[in-house]
PDB file of C-alpha atoms in Angstrom:
ATOM      1  CA  MET I   1      -0.003  -0.005  -0.001  1.00 40.00           C
ATOM      2  CA  GLU I   2       1.222   3.498  -0.871  1.00 49.00           C
ATOM      3  CA  THR I   3       2.069   5.943   1.871  1.00 53.00           C
ATOM      4  CA  ALA I   4       0.325   9.304   1.852  1.00 55.00           C
ATOM      5  CA  SER I   5       3.548  11.104   0.959  1.00 82.00           C
ATOM      6  CA  THR I   6       4.228   8.800  -2.022  1.00 87.00           C
ATOM      7  CA  ARG I   7       0.692   9.305  -3.274  1.00 85.00           C
ATOM      8  CA  SER I   8       0.966  13.036  -2.698  1.00 86.00           C
ATOM      9  CA  LEU I   9       4.214  13.180  -4.713  1.00 91.00           C
ATOM     10  CA  LYS I  10       2.678  11.194  -7.579  1.00 90.00           C
ATOM     11  CA  MET I  11      -0.383  13.417  -7.596  1.00 90.00           C
ATOM     12  CA  SER I  12       1.753  16.576  -7.470  1.00 92.00           C
ATOM     13  CA  ARG I  13       3.848  15.438 -10.423  1.00 94.00           C
ATOM     14  CA  GLN I  14       0.767  14.492 -12.450  1.00 94.00           C
ATOM     15  CA  ILE I  15      -0.905  17.853 -11.766  1.00 95.00           C
ATOM     16  CA  GLN I  16       2.357  19.642 -12.660  1.00 95.00           C
ATOM     17  CA  ARG I  17       2.521  17.838 -16.043  1.00 95.00           C
ATOM     18  CA  ASP I  18      -1.161  18.376 -16.768  1.00 95.00           C
ATOM     19  CA  ILE I  19      -1.211  22.092 -15.898  1.00 95.00           C
ATOM     20  CA  SER I  20       1.935  22.684 -17.951  1.00 93.00           C
ATOM     21  CA  ASP I  21       0.222  21.008 -20.892  1.00 94.00           C
ATOM     22  CA  ILE I  22      -2.974  23.021 -20.301  1.00 93.00           C
ATOM     23  CA  PHE I  23      -0.975  26.287 -20.441  1.00 89.00           C
ATOM     24  CA  GLN I  24       0.616  25.218 -23.739  1.00 89.00           C
ATOM     25  CA  LYS I  25      -2.522  23.974 -25.472  1.00 88.00           C
ATOM     26  CA  GLU I  26      -5.810  25.128 -23.976  1.00 85.00           C
ATOM     27  CA  CYS I  27      -5.028  28.338 -22.096  1.00 82.00           C
ATOM     28  CA  ALA I  28      -2.285  29.826 -24.257  1.00 80.00           C
ATOM     29  CA  SER I  29      -4.265  33.073 -24.504  1.00 82.00           C
ATOM     30  CA  LEU I  30      -3.931  33.593 -20.731  1.00 79.00           C
ATOM     31  CA  VAL I  31      -0.157  33.676 -20.902  1.00 80.00           C
ATOM     32  CA  ALA I  32       0.003  35.676 -24.165  1.00 77.00           C
ATOM     33  CA  GLY I  33       3.607  36.099 -25.215  1.00 81.00           C
ATOM     34  CA  THR I  34       5.219  34.938 -21.987  1.00 87.00           C
ATOM     35  CA  MET I  35       6.824  31.682 -20.964  1.00 88.00           C
ATOM     36  CA  VAL I  36       5.106  30.128 -17.961  1.00 89.00           C
ATOM     37  CA  SER I  37       6.669  27.126 -16.236  1.00 90.00           C
ATOM     38  CA  VAL I  38       5.061  25.133 -13.453  1.00 93.00           C
ATOM     39  CA  THR I  39       7.978  24.756 -11.031  1.00 92.00           C
ATOM     40  CA  VAL I  40       6.351  23.043  -8.030  1.00 92.00           C
ATOM     41  CA  VAL I  41       2.938  21.685  -7.033  1.00 94.00           C
ATOM     42  CA  ARG I  42       2.274  21.126  -3.340  1.00 93.00           C
ATOM     43  CA  MET I  43      -0.786  19.134  -2.301  1.00 92.00           C
ATOM     44  CA  SER I  44      -2.690  19.515   0.947  1.00 91.00           C
ATOM     45  CA  PRO I  45      -2.810  16.307   3.034  1.00 88.00           C
ATOM     46  CA  ASP I  46      -6.450  15.697   2.085  1.00 89.00           C
ATOM     47  CA  PHE I  47      -5.840  16.429  -1.624  1.00 88.00           C
ATOM     48  CA  SER I  48      -8.419  19.242  -1.607  1.00 92.00           C
ATOM     49  CA  LEU I  49      -5.945  21.991  -2.535  1.00 94.00           C
ATOM     50  CA  ALA I  50      -3.085  22.126  -4.997  1.00 94.00           C
ATOM     51  CA  LYS I  51      -0.709  25.054  -4.590  1.00 95.00           C
ATOM     52  CA  VAL I  52       0.851  25.643  -7.987  1.00 95.00           C
ATOM     53  CA  TYR I  53       4.032  27.725  -8.178  1.00 94.00           C
ATOM     54  CA  LEU I  54       4.756  29.391 -11.525  1.00 93.00           C
ATOM     55  CA  SER I  55       7.864  30.902 -13.029  1.00 89.00           C
ATOM     56  CA  ILE I  56       6.992  33.625 -15.538  1.00 87.00           C
ATOM     57  CA  PHE I  57       9.402  35.032 -18.124  1.00 84.00           C
ATOM     58  CA  PRO I  58       9.874  37.880 -18.863  1.00 82.00           C
ATOM     59  CA  PHE I  59       9.564  38.677 -15.190  1.00 80.00           C
ATOM     60  CA  GLU I  60       8.469  42.269 -15.838  1.00 83.00           C
ATOM     61  CA  ARG I  61       5.037  40.988 -16.914  1.00 83.00           C
ATOM     62  CA  HIS I  62       4.564  38.564 -14.025  1.00 85.00           C
ATOM     63  CA  GLU I  63       1.882  40.605 -12.233  1.00 88.00           C
ATOM     64  CA  SER I  64      -0.491  40.868 -15.191  1.00 89.00           C
ATOM     65  CA  VAL I  65       0.018  37.246 -16.285  1.00 90.00           C
ATOM     66  CA  LEU I  66      -0.430  35.890 -12.759  1.00 91.00           C
ATOM     67  CA  ALA I  67      -3.583  38.006 -12.304  1.00 92.00           C
ATOM     68  CA  SER I  68      -4.992  36.643 -15.575  1.00 91.00           C
ATOM     69  CA  ILE I  69      -4.216  33.060 -14.532  1.00 92.00           C
ATOM     70  CA  GLN I  70      -5.783  33.556 -11.085  1.00 93.00           C
ATOM     71  CA  GLU I  71      -8.880  35.139 -12.642  1.00 93.00           C
ATOM     72  CA  HIS I  72      -9.308  32.122 -14.923  1.00 92.00           C
ATOM     73  CA  SER I  73      -8.320  29.421 -12.423  1.00 92.00           C
ATOM     74  CA  TRP I  74     -11.782  27.869 -12.741  1.00 93.00           C
ATOM     75  CA  GLN I  75     -11.081  27.268 -16.462  1.00 93.00           C
ATOM     76  CA  ILE I  76      -7.747  25.620 -15.657  1.00 93.00           C
ATOM     77  CA  ARG I  77      -9.348  23.489 -12.943  1.00 94.00           C
ATOM     78  CA  TYR I  78     -12.070  22.398 -15.378  1.00 94.00           C
ATOM     79  CA  ALA I  79      -9.461  21.358 -17.965  1.00 93.00           C
ATOM     80  CA  LEU I  80      -7.541  19.551 -15.218  1.00 94.00           C
ATOM     81  CA  GLY I  81     -10.732  17.751 -14.200  1.00 93.00           C
ATOM     82  CA  LYS I  82     -11.285  16.493 -17.740  1.00 93.00           C
ATOM     83  CA  ARG I  83      -7.766  15.029 -17.753  1.00 90.00           C
ATOM     84  CA  MET I  84      -7.791  13.509 -14.259  1.00 89.00           C
ATOM     85  CA  LYS I  85     -11.394  12.362 -13.878  1.00 85.00           C
ATOM     86  CA  HIS I  86     -10.421   8.680 -13.819  1.00 82.00           C
ATOM     87  CA  GLN I  87      -7.424   9.113 -11.500  1.00 81.00           C
ATOM     88  CA  ILE I  88      -8.818  10.991  -8.518  1.00 81.00           C
ATOM     89  CA  LYS I  89     -12.181  11.138  -6.770  1.00 83.00           C
ATOM     90  CA  SER I  90     -12.488  14.924  -6.573  1.00 88.00           C
ATOM     91  CA  ILE I  91     -10.439  17.512  -8.400  1.00 90.00           C
ATOM     92  CA  PRO I  92      -8.548  19.771  -5.969  1.00 93.00           C
ATOM     93  CA  GLU I  93      -8.969  23.525  -5.810  1.00 95.00           C
ATOM     94  CA  VAL I  94      -6.045  25.141  -7.594  1.00 95.00           C
ATOM     95  CA  ALA I  95      -4.226  28.170  -6.168  1.00 95.00           C
ATOM     96  CA  PHE I  96      -1.503  29.877  -8.196  1.00 95.00           C
ATOM     97  CA  PHE I  97       1.549  31.559  -6.699  1.00 94.00           C
ATOM     98  CA  LEU I  98       4.628  33.185  -8.173  1.00 91.00           C
ATOM     99  CA  ASP I  99       7.899  31.325  -7.840  1.00 86.00           C
ATOM    100  CA  ASP I 100      10.403  34.154  -8.032  1.00 74.00           C
ATOM    101  CA  SER I 101      13.495  32.039  -7.388  1.00 73.00           C
ATOM    102  CA  MET I 102      14.727  32.594 -10.964  1.00 68.00           C
ATOM    103  CA  GLU I 103      14.501  36.372 -10.546  1.00 68.00           C
ATOM    104  CA  TYR I 104      16.384  36.037  -7.259  1.00 71.00           C
ATOM    105  CA  VAL I 105      19.139  34.035  -8.971  1.00 72.00           C
ATOM    106  CA  GLU I 106      19.313  36.593 -11.787  1.00 73.00           C
ATOM    107  CA  ASN I 107      19.626  39.480  -9.290  1.00 75.00           C
ATOM    108  CA  ILE I 108      22.419  37.690  -7.419  1.00 79.00           C
ATOM    109  CA  ASP I 109      24.180  37.007 -10.717  1.00 78.00           C
ATOM    110  CA  ASN I 110      23.926  40.661 -11.729  1.00 78.00           C
ATOM    111  CA  LEU I 111      25.278  41.789  -8.357  1.00 77.00           C
ATOM    112  CA  LEU I 112      28.212  39.423  -8.656  1.00 82.00           C
ATOM    113  CA  LYS I 113      29.036  40.784 -12.127  1.00 82.00           C
ATOM    114  CA  LYS I 114      29.273  44.353 -10.809  1.00 75.00           C
TER     115      LYS I 114
END
């Protein structure tokens, strides 16, 4: 029998792949002209919430793109539900957050070059 953490990791990875694919194919208009990568998905212990961390490039447009994604999260959740309907009993709520670790690395790199 799988442990909860193993199942949570599998579910996180599957949601990460599916949401990345949804951004590329079904919701490309939401990210208009930017590159959005799903860096991490963290599941709540009861699988009712998926926290999705996104890296957005160019970073200057992160606020508008993230706002658009959050506004249309129901559309992304619906597309996710169509893909996962046979794998999970109920589709988790999806919350999107900015993963700014790449910007942090870029700032450090720029400071070191000075």
